[in-house]
């Protein structure tokens, strides 16, 4: 395995253990929704966003336990978004990470509540003193995640994605949509490490720009995989956006130009990290991983 594959796997295990700790099983009537929350949060995945939190925090020698708290909280928000995305009123998907989706294993109401529970619990984790001894840092983390997940971030992007104008978006419109829907949480992941580490303004900006580049590249690769990969590779249905008549990067640029654009963004992302020199090598490798992934 490559260094980046090993690092991603190690981080995924640590995040899985932390999520298991933060979401314990309970034997009471409300325990059913906790089981649905655990099913979603402990269902595997690349754990890319938590990995970005952990690696950016390392740049500033942040205590691993603190970074892991933030990483787990962010993954809760990401998992909530997937549970709700899969609902019939949204993307109507029966498969996620190679398993049946929460609303198919339980029902729509339980899936809604499980997503609500994960989102709410994430902020409790960030507010906990175990996340950082400095209340000011915890407040910045809470505020930043609220913006990234809300109407100025992921939820705003999801609304655009559901709107009647979605099919006719031009390249600028698709870019803005994905900067909100996908990019906002990726940007937060990198900025959270900088917040934890009391980064200088130029360091914070470098990580924010790096995140913007890889976030957009990530979505372009998703569009490419939607055209080229199999459901077995991705762990979810493919061709969905095309079948729904949604405008995509591939539709706007074509396969080869979209691939070239993704590579350009990855090169740009790597250059953003020059300020950190050799300390940021795994983040550079992460950018390469994003453009070469098959799921």
Short mmCIF file of C-alpha atoms in Angstrom, two decimals:
data_model
loop_
_atom_site.label_atom_id
_atom_site.label_comp_id
_atom_site.label_asym_id
_atom_site.label_seq_id
_atom_site.Cartn_x
_atom_site.Cartn_y
_atom_site.Cartn_z
CA UNK A 1 0.00 0.00 0.00
CA UNK A 2 1.10 3.60 -0.63
CA UNK A 3 1.80 6.00 2.23
CA UNK A 4 -1.45 7.87 1.56
CA UNK A 5 -3.48 4.63 1.51
CA UNK A 6 -1.97 3.56 4.84
CA UNK A 7 -2.55 7.00 6.36
CA UNK A 8 -6.17 7.09 5.18
CA UNK A 9 -6.81 3.60 6.55
CA UNK A 10 -5.22 4.45 9.91
CA UNK A 11 -7.29 7.62 10.18
CA UNK A 12 -10.49 5.79 9.20
CA UNK A 13 -9.92 3.26 11.99
CA UNK A 14 -9.30 5.99 14.55
CA UNK A 15 -12.40 7.92 13.48
CA UNK A 16 -14.49 4.74 13.51
CA UNK A 17 -13.39 4.05 17.09
CA UNK A 18 -14.13 7.63 18.14
CA UNK A 19 -17.59 7.57 16.54
CA UNK A 20 -18.33 4.26 18.26
CA UNK A 21 -17.37 5.90 21.56
CA UNK A 22 -19.41 9.06 20.92
CA UNK A 23 -22.52 7.17 19.77
CA UNK A 24 -22.96 4.34 22.30
CA UNK A 25 -25.83 1.89 21.96
CA UNK A 26 -28.70 2.49 24.37
CA UNK A 27 -31.35 -0.04 25.46
CA UNK A 28 -34.43 2.19 25.59
CA UNK A 29 -37.25 3.00 23.15
CA UNK A 30 -35.23 5.81 21.57
CA UNK A 31 -32.36 3.39 21.07
CA UNK A 32 -33.69 2.53 17.61
CA UNK A 33 -32.74 5.93 16.23
CA UNK A 34 -29.31 5.61 17.82
CA UNK A 35 -28.87 2.30 15.99
CA UNK A 36 -29.77 4.04 12.72
CA UNK A 37 -27.27 6.81 13.52
CA UNK A 38 -24.59 4.21 14.22
CA UNK A 39 -25.44 2.29 11.05
CA UNK A 40 -24.78 5.42 9.01
CA UNK A 41 -21.78 6.76 10.92
CA UNK A 42 -20.03 3.39 11.32
CA UNK A 43 -20.70 2.29 7.77
CA UNK A 44 -17.18 2.71 6.44
CA UNK A 45 -16.22 5.17 3.72
CA UNK A 46 -12.99 6.96 2.87
CA UNK A 47 -13.27 9.36 5.85
CA UNK A 48 -11.63 12.01 3.67
CA UNK A 49 -12.99 14.99 5.58
CA UNK A 50 -11.81 13.68 8.98
CA UNK A 51 -8.45 12.88 7.40
CA UNK A 52 -8.11 16.48 6.23
CA UNK A 53 -8.87 17.70 9.75
CA UNK A 54 -6.21 15.41 11.21
CA UNK A 55 -3.54 16.24 8.65
CA UNK A 56 -4.02 20.01 8.70
CA UNK A 57 -3.99 19.92 12.52
CA UNK A 58 -0.65 18.07 12.38
CA UNK A 59 0.88 21.05 10.61
CA UNK A 60 0.49 22.98 13.86
CA UNK A 61 1.30 20.14 16.27
CA UNK A 62 -2.27 20.03 17.58
CA UNK A 63 -2.99 17.33 20.16
CA UNK A 64 -4.31 14.29 18.28
CA UNK A 65 -7.18 13.75 20.74
CA UNK A 66 -8.48 17.28 20.07
CA UNK A 67 -8.23 16.88 16.30
CA UNK A 68 -10.00 13.52 16.48
CA UNK A 69 -12.95 15.11 18.28
CA UNK A 70 -13.36 17.63 15.46
CA UNK A 71 -12.82 14.97 12.81
CA UNK A 72 -15.60 12.83 14.30
CA UNK A 73 -17.98 15.77 14.62
CA UNK A 74 -17.45 16.69 10.98
CA UNK A 75 -18.01 13.09 9.90
CA UNK A 76 -21.31 13.08 11.80
CA UNK A 77 -22.45 16.05 9.74
CA UNK A 78 -21.27 14.40 6.53
CA UNK A 79 -23.10 11.16 7.40
CA UNK A 80 -26.28 13.06 8.27
CA UNK A 81 -26.17 14.68 4.85
CA UNK A 82 -25.85 11.27 3.17
CA UNK A 83 -28.78 9.82 5.11
CA UNK A 84 -31.00 12.71 4.04
CA UNK A 85 -29.61 12.80 0.47
CA UNK A 86 -30.66 9.19 -0.02
CA UNK A 87 -34.29 9.80 0.97
CA UNK A 88 -37.01 9.49 -1.71
CA UNK A 89 -37.66 13.24 -1.52
CA UNK A 90 -33.99 13.92 -2.36
CA UNK A 91 -31.83 11.59 -4.49
CA UNK A 92 -33.99 8.50 -3.78
CA UNK A 93 -31.10 6.03 -3.50
CA UNK A 94 -31.29 2.47 -2.22
CA UNK A 95 -27.52 1.92 -1.95
CA UNK A 96 -24.75 3.73 -0.08
CA UNK A 97 -21.20 2.44 0.48
CA UNK A 98 -22.32 -0.94 -0.81
CA UNK A 99 -25.11 -1.31 1.77
CA UNK A 100 -28.82 -0.56 1.77
CA UNK A 101 -29.53 3.03 2.77
CA UNK A 102 -30.94 3.95 6.18
CA UNK A 103 -34.48 4.63 4.97
CA UNK A 104 -34.57 1.23 3.25
CA UNK A 105 -33.25 -0.64 6.30
CA UNK A 106 -35.65 1.22 8.61
CA UNK A 107 -38.11 3.76 7.14
CA UNK A 108 -38.21 7.40 6.01
CA UNK A 109 -39.14 8.77 9.43
CA UNK A 110 -36.31 6.95 11.20
CA UNK A 111 -33.84 8.13 8.54
CA UNK A 112 -34.94 11.74 9.02
CA UNK A 113 -34.54 11.46 12.78
CA UNK A 114 -31.19 9.69 12.46
CA UNK A 115 -29.88 12.50 10.27
CA UNK A 116 -31.23 15.10 12.68
CA UNK A 117 -29.57 13.26 15.56
CA UNK A 118 -26.16 13.13 13.88
CA UNK A 119 -26.25 16.81 12.96
CA UNK A 120 -27.23 17.89 16.46
CA UNK A 121 -24.75 15.59 18.21
CA UNK A 122 -21.90 17.00 16.12
CA UNK A 123 -22.27 20.41 17.74
CA UNK A 124 -22.36 18.87 21.21
CA UNK A 125 -19.03 17.22 20.42
CA UNK A 126 -17.47 20.47 19.23
CA UNK A 127 -18.71 22.33 22.30
CA UNK A 128 -17.24 19.75 24.67
CA UNK A 129 -14.10 20.84 26.52
CA UNK A 130 -12.42 17.65 25.31
CA UNK A 131 -12.32 19.22 21.84
CA UNK A 132 -10.14 22.14 22.99
CA UNK A 133 -9.49 23.79 26.35
CA UNK A 134 -9.90 27.27 24.83
CA UNK A 135 -13.59 28.25 24.67
CA UNK A 136 -12.78 30.76 21.93
CA UNK A 137 -11.40 27.99 19.71
CA UNK A 138 -14.47 25.84 20.34
CA UNK A 139 -16.74 28.76 19.43
CA UNK A 140 -14.89 29.28 16.13
CA UNK A 141 -15.21 25.57 15.37
CA UNK A 142 -18.95 25.56 16.11
CA UNK A 143 -19.57 28.73 14.13
CA UNK A 144 -17.51 27.55 11.18
CA UNK A 145 -19.31 24.23 10.93
CA UNK A 146 -22.72 25.90 11.22
CA UNK A 147 -21.90 28.12 8.23
CA UNK A 148 -20.39 25.27 6.20
CA UNK A 149 -23.39 23.00 6.80
CA UNK A 150 -26.17 25.59 6.53
CA UNK A 151 -27.85 27.71 3.87
CA UNK A 152 -24.57 29.47 3.03
CA UNK A 153 -22.90 26.10 2.54
CA UNK A 154 -24.02 22.50 2.06
CA UNK A 155 -27.78 22.98 2.55
CA UNK A 156 -27.76 25.95 0.18
CA UNK A 157 -26.03 23.82 -2.43
CA UNK A 158 -28.53 21.02 -1.92
CA UNK A 159 -31.38 23.46 -2.50
CA UNK A 160 -29.85 24.59 -5.79
CA UNK A 161 -29.39 20.92 -6.71
CA UNK A 162 -33.12 20.31 -6.20
CA UNK A 163 -34.32 23.47 -7.94
CA UNK A 164 -36.00 23.45 -11.38
CA UNK A 165 -33.09 25.50 -12.79
CA UNK A 166 -30.60 22.72 -11.95
CA UNK A 167 -30.78 21.15 -15.41
CA UNK A 168 -29.87 24.40 -17.18
CA UNK A 169 -26.96 25.59 -15.02
CA UNK A 170 -23.93 26.79 -16.93
CA UNK A 171 -20.35 26.04 -15.90
CA UNK A 172 -20.25 28.98 -13.48
CA UNK A 173 -23.51 27.84 -11.92
CA UNK A 174 -22.36 24.25 -11.49
CA UNK A 175 -19.11 25.46 -9.95
CA UNK A 176 -20.97 27.59 -7.41
CA UNK A 177 -23.40 24.76 -6.65
CA UNK A 178 -20.61 22.31 -5.92
CA UNK A 179 -18.57 24.85 -3.95
CA UNK A 180 -21.54 24.96 -1.58
CA UNK A 181 -22.85 21.39 -1.67
CA UNK A 182 -19.55 19.48 -1.62
CA UNK A 183 -16.82 22.06 -1.17
CA UNK A 184 -18.04 23.79 1.99
CA UNK A 185 -17.45 20.81 4.30
CA UNK A 186 -14.10 20.05 2.66
CA UNK A 187 -13.05 23.65 3.18
CA UNK A 188 -14.17 23.49 6.81
CA UNK A 189 -12.13 20.32 7.32
CA UNK A 190 -8.94 22.16 6.36
CA UNK A 191 -9.82 25.38 8.15
CA UNK A 192 -10.67 23.46 11.34
CA UNK A 193 -7.09 22.23 11.58
CA UNK A 194 -5.91 25.82 11.22
CA UNK A 195 -8.36 26.99 13.91
CA UNK A 196 -7.19 24.29 16.31
CA UNK A 197 -3.59 25.27 15.67
CA UNK A 198 -3.98 29.05 15.98
CA UNK A 199 -2.65 29.38 12.43
CA UNK A 200 -1.32 32.65 11.09
CA UNK A 201 -3.59 34.40 8.57
CA UNK A 202 -1.42 33.42 5.60
CA UNK A 203 -1.41 29.77 6.73
CA UNK A 204 -5.17 29.77 7.19
CA UNK A 205 -5.66 31.26 3.72
CA UNK A 206 -3.31 28.74 2.12
CA UNK A 207 -5.29 25.84 3.57
CA UNK A 208 -8.60 27.42 2.61
CA UNK A 209 -7.48 27.82 -1.01
CA UNK A 210 -6.07 24.29 -1.04
CA UNK A 211 -9.45 23.05 0.15
CA UNK A 212 -11.32 24.99 -2.53
CA UNK A 213 -9.16 23.42 -5.23
CA UNK A 214 -9.47 19.84 -4.02
CA UNK A 215 -13.17 20.28 -3.27
CA UNK A 216 -13.92 21.25 -6.85
CA UNK A 217 -11.63 18.53 -8.20
CA UNK A 218 -13.41 16.01 -5.97
CA UNK A 219 -16.76 16.86 -7.54
CA UNK A 220 -15.40 16.77 -11.09
CA UNK A 221 -14.02 13.29 -10.39
CA UNK A 222 -17.43 12.31 -8.98
CA UNK A 223 -18.98 13.39 -12.28
CA UNK A 224 -16.38 11.38 -14.19
CA UNK A 225 -17.04 8.30 -12.04
CA UNK A 226 -20.78 8.72 -12.58
CA UNK A 227 -20.07 8.25 -16.30
CA UNK A 228 -17.25 5.73 -16.22
CA UNK A 229 -17.35 3.64 -13.02
CA UNK A 230 -19.58 0.73 -12.06
CA UNK A 231 -21.88 0.58 -9.02
CA UNK A 232 -19.58 -2.14 -7.65
CA UNK A 233 -16.64 0.29 -7.73
CA UNK A 234 -18.46 3.27 -6.25
CA UNK A 235 -20.71 1.43 -3.80
CA UNK A 236 -23.73 3.40 -5.03
CA UNK A 237 -25.80 3.72 -8.22
CA UNK A 238 -24.06 5.40 -11.17
CA UNK A 239 -25.47 7.48 -14.02
CA UNK A 240 -27.97 9.07 -11.65
CA UNK A 241 -27.30 12.72 -12.51
CA UNK A 242 -27.25 11.98 -16.22
CA UNK A 243 -30.52 10.06 -16.02
CA UNK A 244 -32.07 12.94 -14.07
CA UNK A 245 -31.01 15.43 -16.74
CA UNK A 246 -28.80 17.42 -14.36
CA UNK A 247 -26.09 19.67 -15.71
CA UNK A 248 -22.64 18.35 -14.73
CA UNK A 249 -19.00 19.21 -15.29
CA UNK A 250 -18.73 16.33 -17.75
CA UNK A 251 -21.80 17.54 -19.59
CA UNK A 252 -20.37 21.03 -19.84
CA UNK A 253 -16.74 20.18 -20.56
CA UNK A 254 -16.72 16.66 -21.97
CA UNK A 255 -14.84 13.74 -20.43
CA UNK A 256 -11.30 14.69 -21.42
CA UNK A 257 -11.60 18.40 -20.65
CA UNK A 258 -13.21 17.61 -17.31
CA UNK A 259 -10.33 15.26 -16.47
CA UNK A 260 -7.83 17.95 -17.51
CA UNK A 261 -9.60 20.53 -15.35
CA UNK A 262 -9.45 18.21 -12.34
CA UNK A 263 -5.72 17.71 -12.85
CA UNK A 264 -5.17 21.47 -13.13
CA UNK A 265 -6.98 21.99 -9.83
CA UNK A 266 -4.88 19.33 -8.14
CA UNK A 267 -1.66 20.98 -9.35
CA UNK A 268 -2.95 24.29 -8.03
CA UNK A 269 -3.88 22.72 -4.69
CA UNK A 270 -0.38 21.32 -4.22
CA UNK A 271 1.18 24.71 -4.92
CA UNK A 272 -0.95 26.27 -2.16
CA UNK A 273 0.98 24.17 0.35
CA UNK A 274 4.42 25.59 -0.45
CA UNK A 275 4.22 27.68 2.71
CA UNK A 276 4.37 24.46 4.77
CA UNK A 277 7.26 22.88 2.82
CA UNK A 278 7.80 19.17 3.58
CA UNK A 279 5.36 19.06 6.50
CA UNK A 280 2.45 19.01 4.04
CA UNK A 281 3.53 16.06 1.89
CA UNK A 282 0.59 13.86 2.90
CA UNK A 283 -1.80 16.68 2.00
CA UNK A 284 -0.16 16.84 -1.45
CA UNK A 285 -0.57 13.07 -1.72
CA UNK A 286 -4.21 13.48 -0.72
CA UNK A 287 -4.75 15.79 -3.68
CA UNK A 288 -3.32 13.13 -5.99
CA UNK A 289 -5.52 10.49 -4.35
CA UNK A 290 -8.62 12.58 -5.01
CA UNK A 291 -8.00 12.77 -8.74
CA UNK A 292 -7.00 9.10 -9.08
CA UNK A 293 -9.73 7.50 -6.91
CA UNK A 294 -12.28 5.04 -8.29
CA UNK A 295 -14.96 5.41 -5.62
#
